[in-house]
Amino acid sequence: MFRRALLAAACGLGLALPAAAQTAPDCPRGQLDARFCDRDGDLVADTPTDPRQQVDPPVLVFAYTPVEDPSVYRRVFEGFLNHLSRVTGKRTQFFAVQNNAAQIEAMRAGRLHIAGFNTGGTPLAVNCAGFVPFAVMASNAGEFGYEMEIIVRADSPIRSMEDLRGRSLAFTSQTSNSGFRVPSALLRDQFNMLPDRDFRAAFSGSHQNSIMGVANRDYDAAAIANEVLFRMAARNVVNRDTFRTIYKSATFPTTGYGMAHNLTPQLQERIREAFFTFNWEGSELAREFGNSIPPMQRFLPITYREHWEVVRQSDAAVGVQYRCQ
């Protein structure tokens, strides 16, 4: 069951493609879905050359990666969305998504125009939904990223990865980089531990749920993105002293922010301008994300080809393929 869940998340959105969205058979696309082109080789979908396939919506819909309490992030992003509206001249709307698949399907279907996709979900969004990431949150010094940690309660008898044998371990969702793919590969390749055979695996649905589950003793351990724990502790949702870390990974890029590939070039330019001209000082974004390590204090330009290479390599290690049917 565990293996089937991974394959379903990596390979199957199962959405029908409109005939008008199909590209020419000789269009270079790499791993991108058949409806997209990548003539410049940057690994993301090109803007359609036919103006009839370009979109200029009256309302720009924005979605942040799924979280336990969307109302918190509706408030956090309100100031930014107001700025986005002023720069683009368009109304904006916050769309609270329930899971990664729904977020990807919304962009694929044309109902979502701008988004922050989580680290592991970004490649699937790029290849299946035409998502074009161009920014991450970073410190003023240009530092960004987070680590995958496997956490337990501070009073737990679990002291090492080997101590997870026979215990319950919470993952978030099958598309999550730090919440599933990286820890799964780690447990299999470095510790010869498999779900159901060596430990009891559970899916909580989000990093917040996993963290609360460990705090409340629902799970013995959880694989999480540590930036989420930092923010929850800063809001006094949890006490960091409640937890102990038994494994910490190398640094991965954090949430990727970007837009649908088929927006008009003029609108794309204004959206980028809105991200990179937003004043973080005193904003709700700064209050919420400034408590991360490193602190998030601005939007930093990135490219999917360069900055998500480590994620693509991680996905390849566990056999993830970005197929959309």
GROMACS .gro file of N, CA, C and O in nm, residues 221-303:
model
  332
  221ALA      N    1   0.728   0.956   1.630
  221ALA     CA    2   0.825   1.041   1.561
  221ALA      C    3   0.758   1.098   1.436
  221ALA      O    4   0.652   1.051   1.393
  222ALA      N    5   0.821   1.200   1.377
  222ALA     CA    6   0.768   1.259   1.255
  222ALA      C    7   0.881   1.318   1.172
  222ALA      O    8   0.979   1.370   1.227
  223ALA      N    9   0.866   1.310   1.040
  223ALA     CA   10   0.959   1.373   0.947
  223ALA      C   11   0.897   1.506   0.904
  223ALA      O   12   0.787   1.509   0.849
  224ILE      N   13   0.969   1.615   0.929
  224ILE     CA   14   0.911   1.748   0.907
  224ILE      C   15   1.012   1.843   0.845
  224ILE      O   16   1.133   1.819   0.847
  225ALA      N   17   0.961   1.954   0.792
  225ALA     CA   18   1.045   2.067   0.752
  225ALA      C   19   1.063   2.155   0.874
  225ALA      O   20   0.966   2.204   0.932
  226ASN      N   21   1.188   2.178   0.915
  226ASN     CA   22   1.208   2.247   1.042
  226ASN      C   23   1.160   2.392   1.040
  226ASN      O   24   1.130   2.450   1.145
  227GLU      N   25   1.150   2.453   0.921
  227GLU     CA   26   1.101   2.590   0.915
  227GLU      C   27   0.958   2.600   0.967
  227GLU      O   28   0.918   2.703   1.024
  228VAL      N   29   0.879   2.495   0.948
  228VAL     CA   30   0.741   2.496   0.998
  228VAL      C   31   0.741   2.492   1.151
  228VAL      O   32   0.664   2.564   1.216
  229LEU      N   33   0.827   2.411   1.208
  229LEU     CA   34   0.838   2.406   1.354
  229LEU      C   35   0.881   2.541   1.411
  229LEU      O   36   0.827   2.587   1.512
  230PHE      N   37   0.976   2.608   1.344
  230PHE     CA   38   1.021   2.739   1.391
  230PHE      C   39   0.905   2.838   1.395
  230PHE      O   40   0.889   2.915   1.491
  231ARG      N   41   0.823   2.838   1.289
  231ARG     CA   42   0.712   2.934   1.282
  231ARG      C   43   0.604   2.901   1.385
  231ARG      O   44   0.546   2.992   1.446
  232MET      N   45   0.575   2.774   1.405
  232MET     CA   46   0.476   2.737   1.504
  232MET      C   47   0.521   2.776   1.645
  232MET      O   48   0.441   2.822   1.726
  233ALA      N   49   0.650   2.758   1.672
  233ALA     CA   50   0.703   2.796   1.803
  233ALA      C   51   0.697   2.947   1.822
  233ALA      O   52   0.665   2.997   1.931
  234ALA      N   53   0.724   3.023   1.714
  234ALA     CA   54   0.720   3.169   1.724
  234ALA      C   55   0.579   3.219   1.750
  234ALA      O   56   0.561   3.324   1.814
  235ARG      N   57   0.477   3.146   1.704
  235ARG     CA   58   0.337   3.184   1.730
  235ARG      C   59   0.287   3.125   1.861
  235ARG      O   60   0.168   3.136   1.892
  236ASN      N   61   0.374   3.056   1.935
  236ASN     CA   62   0.338   2.992   2.062
  236ASN      C   63   0.235   2.882   2.046
  236ASN      O   64   0.160   2.852   2.139
  237VAL      N   65   0.232   2.821   1.928
  237VAL     CA   66   0.145   2.705   1.907
  237VAL      C   67   0.206   2.583   1.974
  237VAL      O   68   0.136   2.498   2.030
  238VAL      N   69   0.340   2.573   1.968
  238VAL     CA   70   0.412   2.466   2.036
  238VAL      C   71   0.534   2.526   2.105
  238VAL      O   72   0.575   2.638   2.073
  239ASN      N   73   0.592   2.450   2.196
  239ASN     CA   74   0.717   2.488   2.263
  239ASN      C   75   0.828   2.403   2.202
  239ASN      O   76   0.819   2.279   2.203
  240ARG      N   77   0.932   2.466   2.151
  240ARG     CA   78   1.040   2.390   2.086
  240ARG      C   79   1.107   2.295   2.183
  240ARG      O   80   1.163   2.193   2.142
  241ASP      N   81   1.102   2.325   2.313
  241ASP     CA   82   1.163   2.236   2.411
  241ASP      C   83   1.089   2.104   2.425
  241ASP      O   84   1.139   2.010   2.488
  242THR      N   85   0.969   2.097   2.367
  242THR     CA   86   0.891   1.972   2.371
  242THR      C   87   0.955   1.865   2.284
  242THR      O   88   0.931   1.746   2.304
  243PHE      N   89   1.040   1.905   2.188
  243PHE     CA   90   1.089   1.813   2.085
  243PHE      C   91   1.239   1.795   2.091
  243PHE      O   92   1.313   1.882   2.138
  244ARG      N   93   1.282   1.683   2.039
  244ARG     CA   94   1.424   1.655   2.021
  244ARG      C   95   1.442   1.601   1.879
  244ARG      O   96   1.358   1.527   1.828
  245THR      N   97   1.551   1.639   1.815
  245THR     CA   98   1.580   1.598   1.679
  245THR      C   99   1.677   1.481   1.679
  245THR      O  100   1.782   1.487   1.743
  246ILE      N  101   1.641   1.374   1.606
  246ILE     CA  102   1.732   1.259   1.597
  246ILE      C  103   1.799   1.251   1.460
  246ILE      O  104   1.891   1.171   1.441
  247TYR      N  105   1.754   1.332   1.364
  247TYR     CA  106   1.822   1.338   1.234
  247TYR      C  107   1.794   1.473   1.170
  247TYR      O  108   1.681   1.523   1.176
  248LYS      N  109   1.896   1.531   1.107
  248LYS     CA  110   1.882   1.658   1.035
  248LYS      C  111   1.953   1.646   0.902
  248LYS      O  112   2.069   1.606   0.894
  249SER      N  113   1.884   1.683   0.795
  249SER     CA  114   1.936   1.667   0.660
  249SER      C  115   2.020   1.785   0.616
  249SER      O  116   2.034   1.885   0.687
  250ALA      N  117   2.071   1.776   0.492
  250ALA     CA  118   2.128   1.891   0.425
  250ALA      C  119   2.017   1.991   0.394
  250ALA      O  120   1.898   1.961   0.410
  251THR      N  121   2.053   2.110   0.348
  251THR     CA  122   1.957   2.217   0.324
  251THR      C  123   1.890   2.203   0.188
  251THR      O  124   1.956   2.175   0.087
  252PHE      N  125   1.758   2.221   0.186
  252PHE     CA  126   1.679   2.219   0.063
  252PHE      C  127   1.617   2.356   0.040
  252PHE      O  128   1.598   2.433   0.134
  253PRO      N  129   1.583   2.388  -0.086
  253PRO     CA  130   1.511   2.513  -0.111
  253PRO      C  131   1.373   2.508  -0.048
  253PRO      O  132   1.313   2.401  -0.034
  254THR      N  133   1.325   2.623  -0.009
  254THR     CA  134   1.194   2.631   0.054
  254THR      C  135   1.086   2.654  -0.052
  254THR      O  136   1.111   2.638  -0.171
  255THR      N  137   0.965   2.690  -0.010
  255THR     CA  138   0.852   2.708  -0.100
  255THR      C  139   0.888   2.790  -0.224
  255THR      O  140   0.949   2.896  -0.212
  256GLY      N  141   0.851   2.739  -0.341
  256GLY     CA  142   0.876   2.811  -0.465
  256GLY      C  143   0.754   2.894  -0.504
  256GLY      O  144   0.642   2.843  -0.509
  257TYR      N  145   0.776   3.022  -0.531
  257TYR     CA  146   0.668   3.112  -0.572
  257TYR      C  147   0.679   3.139  -0.722
  257TYR      O  148   0.788   3.160  -0.774
  258GLY      N  149   0.564   3.138  -0.787
  258GLY     CA  150   0.566   3.160  -0.931
  258GLY      C  151   0.426   3.172  -0.985
  258GLY      O  152   0.329   3.197  -0.912
  259MET      N  153   0.413   3.148  -1.115
  259MET     CA  154   0.285   3.174  -1.183
  259MET      C  155   0.263   3.074  -1.296
  259MET      O  156   0.354   3.000  -1.336
  260ALA      N  157   0.142   3.075  -1.347
  260ALA     CA  158   0.106   2.990  -1.460
  260ALA      C  159   0.180   3.037  -1.585
  260ALA      O  160   0.197   3.158  -1.608
  261HIS      N  161   0.223   2.943  -1.667
  261HIS     CA  162   0.306   2.974  -1.784
  261HIS      C  163   0.233   3.052  -1.892
  261HIS      O  164   0.296   3.119  -1.974
  262ASN      N  165   0.100   3.043  -1.893
  262ASN     CA  166   0.024   3.097  -2.007
  262ASN      C  167  -0.035   3.236  -1.982
  262ASN      O  168  -0.119   3.282  -2.059
  263LEU      N  169   0.008   3.303  -1.877
  263LEU     CA  170  -0.033   3.442  -1.859
  263LEU      C  171   0.036   3.528  -1.966
  263LEU      O  172   0.144   3.493  -2.015
  264THR      N  173  -0.023   3.641  -2.001
  264THR     CA  174   0.037   3.726  -2.102
  264THR      C  175   0.174   3.774  -2.055
  264THR      O  176   0.197   3.791  -1.934
  265PRO      N  177   0.268   3.796  -2.146
  265PRO     CA  178   0.401   3.843  -2.105
  265PRO      C  179   0.395   3.971  -2.023
  265PRO      O  180   0.472   3.988  -1.928
  266GLN      N  181   0.305   4.063  -2.058
  266GLN     CA  182   0.295   4.189  -1.985
  266GLN      C  183   0.250   4.163  -1.841
  266GLN      O  184   0.303   4.224  -1.746
  267LEU      N  185   0.154   4.073  -1.822
  267LEU     CA  186   0.106   4.042  -1.687
  267LEU      C  187   0.215   3.970  -1.608
  267LEU      O  188   0.235   3.997  -1.489
  268GLN      N  189   0.286   3.878  -1.672
  268GLN     CA  190   0.396   3.809  -1.604
  268GLN      C  191   0.499   3.909  -1.552
  268GLN      O  192   0.549   3.896  -1.440
  269GLU      N  193   0.531   4.009  -1.633
  269GLU     CA  194   0.629   4.109  -1.593
  269GLU      C  195   0.581   4.187  -1.471
  269GLU      O  196   0.660   4.213  -1.378
  270ARG      N  197   0.453   4.222  -1.467
  270ARG     CA  198   0.400   4.298  -1.354
  270ARG      C  199   0.394   4.213  -1.227
  270ARG      O  200   0.416   4.263  -1.115
  271ILE      N  201   0.366   4.083  -1.244
  271ILE     CA  202   0.363   3.994  -1.127
  271ILE      C  203   0.502   3.982  -1.066
  271ILE      O  204   0.520   3.990  -0.943
  272ARG      N  205   0.603   3.964  -1.150
  272ARG     CA  206   0.740   3.959  -1.100
  272ARG      C  207   0.776   4.090  -1.029
  272ARG      O  208   0.838   4.090  -0.921
  273GLU      N  209   0.735   4.201  -1.089
  273GLU     CA  210   0.762   4.331  -1.028
  273GLU      C  211   0.699   4.340  -0.889
  273GLU      O  212   0.760   4.392  -0.795
  274ALA      N  213   0.578   4.289  -0.875
  274ALA     CA  214   0.509   4.296  -0.746
  274ALA      C  215   0.586   4.217  -0.639
  274ALA      O  216   0.601   4.262  -0.525
  275PHE      N  217   0.635   4.100  -0.675
  275PHE     CA  218   0.711   4.021  -0.578
  275PHE      C  219   0.837   4.094  -0.534
  275PHE      O  220   0.867   4.100  -0.414
  276PHE      N  221   0.909   4.150  -0.628
  276PHE     CA  222   1.042   4.203  -0.595
  276PHE      C  223   1.039   4.348  -0.550
  276PHE      O  224   1.144   4.403  -0.512
  277THR      N  225   0.922   4.411  -0.551
  277THR     CA  226   0.911   4.547  -0.497
  277THR      C  227   0.833   4.551  -0.367
  277THR      O  228   0.816   4.658  -0.308
  278PHE      N  229   0.786   4.437  -0.320
  278PHE     CA  230   0.708   4.436  -0.196
  278PHE      C  231   0.796   4.475  -0.078
  278PHE      O  232   0.907   4.423  -0.061
  279ASN      N  233   0.747   4.566   0.004
  279ASN     CA  234   0.820   4.612   0.123
  279ASN      C  235   0.786   4.523   0.242
  279ASN      O  236   0.675   4.528   0.295
  280TRP      N  237   0.882   4.444   0.286
  280TRP     CA  238   0.859   4.350   0.394
  280TRP      C  239   0.856   4.416   0.531
  280TRP      O  240   0.798   4.360   0.625
  281GLU      N  241   0.916   4.529   0.544
  281GLU     CA  242   0.931   4.590   0.676
  281GLU      C  243   0.795   4.615   0.742
  281GLU      O  244   0.708   4.683   0.686
  282GLY      N  245   0.774   4.559   0.860
  282GLY     CA  246   0.649   4.577   0.934
  282GLY      C  247   0.533   4.498   0.879
  282GLY      O  248   0.420   4.513   0.929
  283SER      N  249   0.554   4.413   0.779
  283SER     CA  250   0.445   4.339   0.716
  283SER      C  251   0.412   4.212   0.794
  283SER      O  252   0.491   4.164   0.875
  284GLU      N  253   0.293   4.157   0.764
  284GLU     CA  254   0.255   4.029   0.824
  284GLU      C  255   0.345   3.917   0.774
  284GLU      O  256   0.373   3.821   0.847
  285LEU      N  257   0.392   3.928   0.650
  285LEU     CA  258   0.486   3.828   0.599
  285LEU      C  259   0.612   3.826   0.686
  285LEU      O  260   0.663   3.719   0.721
  286ALA      N  261   0.663   3.944   0.718
  286ALA     CA  262   0.784   3.951   0.801
  286ALA      C  263   0.759   3.895   0.940
  286ALA      O  264   0.844   3.825   0.996
  287ARG      N  265   0.641   3.922   0.996
  287ARG     CA  266   0.611   3.872   1.130
  287ARG      C  267   0.598   3.721   1.131
  287ARG      O  268   0.639   3.654   1.227
  288GLU      N  269   0.541   3.665   1.025
  288GLU     CA  270   0.520   3.520   1.021
  288GLU      C  271   0.647   3.444   0.983
  288GLU      O  272   0.682   3.344   1.045
  289PHE      N  273   0.715   3.490   0.878
  289PHE     CA  274   0.827   3.414   0.824
  289PHE      C  275   0.963   3.462   0.873
  289PHE      O  276   1.064   3.395   0.851
  290GLY      N  277   0.968   3.576   0.940
  290GLY     CA  278   1.095   3.626   0.989
  290GLY      C  279   1.154   3.546   1.102
  290GLY      O  280   1.270   3.566   1.140
  291ASN      N  281   1.076   3.454   1.159
  291ASN     CA  282   1.125   3.373   1.270
  291ASN      C  283   1.189   3.243   1.223
  291ASN      O  284   1.229   3.161   1.306
  292SER      N  285   1.195   3.222   1.092
  292SER     CA  286   1.261   3.103   1.040
  292SER      C  287   1.412   3.117   1.057
  292SER      O  288   1.463   3.224   1.089
  293ILE      N  289   1.481   3.009   1.034
  293ILE     CA  290   1.628   3.010   1.038
  293ILE      C  291   1.679   2.955   0.905
  293ILE      O  292   1.662   2.835   0.879
  294PRO      N  293   1.735   3.039   0.817
  294PRO     CA  294   1.757   3.183   0.831
  294PRO      C  295   1.624   3.259   0.824
  294PRO      O  296   1.525   3.206   0.773
  295PRO      N  297   1.622   3.383   0.871
  295PRO     CA  298   1.497   3.460   0.865
  295PRO      C  299   1.459   3.491   0.721
  295PRO      O  300   1.545   3.513   0.636
  296MET      N  301   1.330   3.491   0.694
  296MET     CA  302   1.281   3.525   0.560
  296MET      C  303   1.241   3.672   0.562
  296MET      O  304   1.151   3.711   0.636
  297GLN      N  305   1.308   3.752   0.479
  297GLN     CA  306   1.293   3.897   0.484
  297GLN      C  307   1.267   3.962   0.350
  297GLN      O  308   1.246   4.082   0.342
  298ARG      N  309   1.268   3.884   0.243
  298ARG     CA  310   1.242   3.938   0.110
  298ARG      C  311   1.219   3.823   0.013
  298ARG      O  312   1.243   3.706   0.047
  299PHE      N  313   1.173   3.857  -0.108
  299PHE     CA  314   1.164   3.758  -0.215
  299PHE      C  315   1.292   3.764  -0.298
  299PHE      O  316   1.334   3.872  -0.340
  300LEU      N  317   1.351   3.649  -0.320
  300LEU     CA  318   1.478   3.638  -0.392
  300LEU      C  319   1.455   3.570  -0.527
  300LEU      O  320   1.391   3.465  -0.532
  301PRO      N  321   1.506   3.625  -0.636
  301PRO     CA  322   1.491   3.559  -0.767
  301PRO      C  323   1.565   3.426  -0.770
  301PRO      O  324   1.678   3.415  -0.720
  302ILE      N  325   1.502   3.324  -0.829
  302ILE     CA  326   1.565   3.193  -0.845
  302ILE      C  327   1.526   3.137  -0.982
  302ILE      O  328   1.440   3.192  -1.051
  303THR      N  329   1.589   3.026  -1.020
  303THR     CA  330   1.546   2.952  -1.139
  303THR      C  331   1.520   2.808  -1.098
  303THR      O  332   1.590   2.752  -1.011
   0.00000   0.00000   0.00000
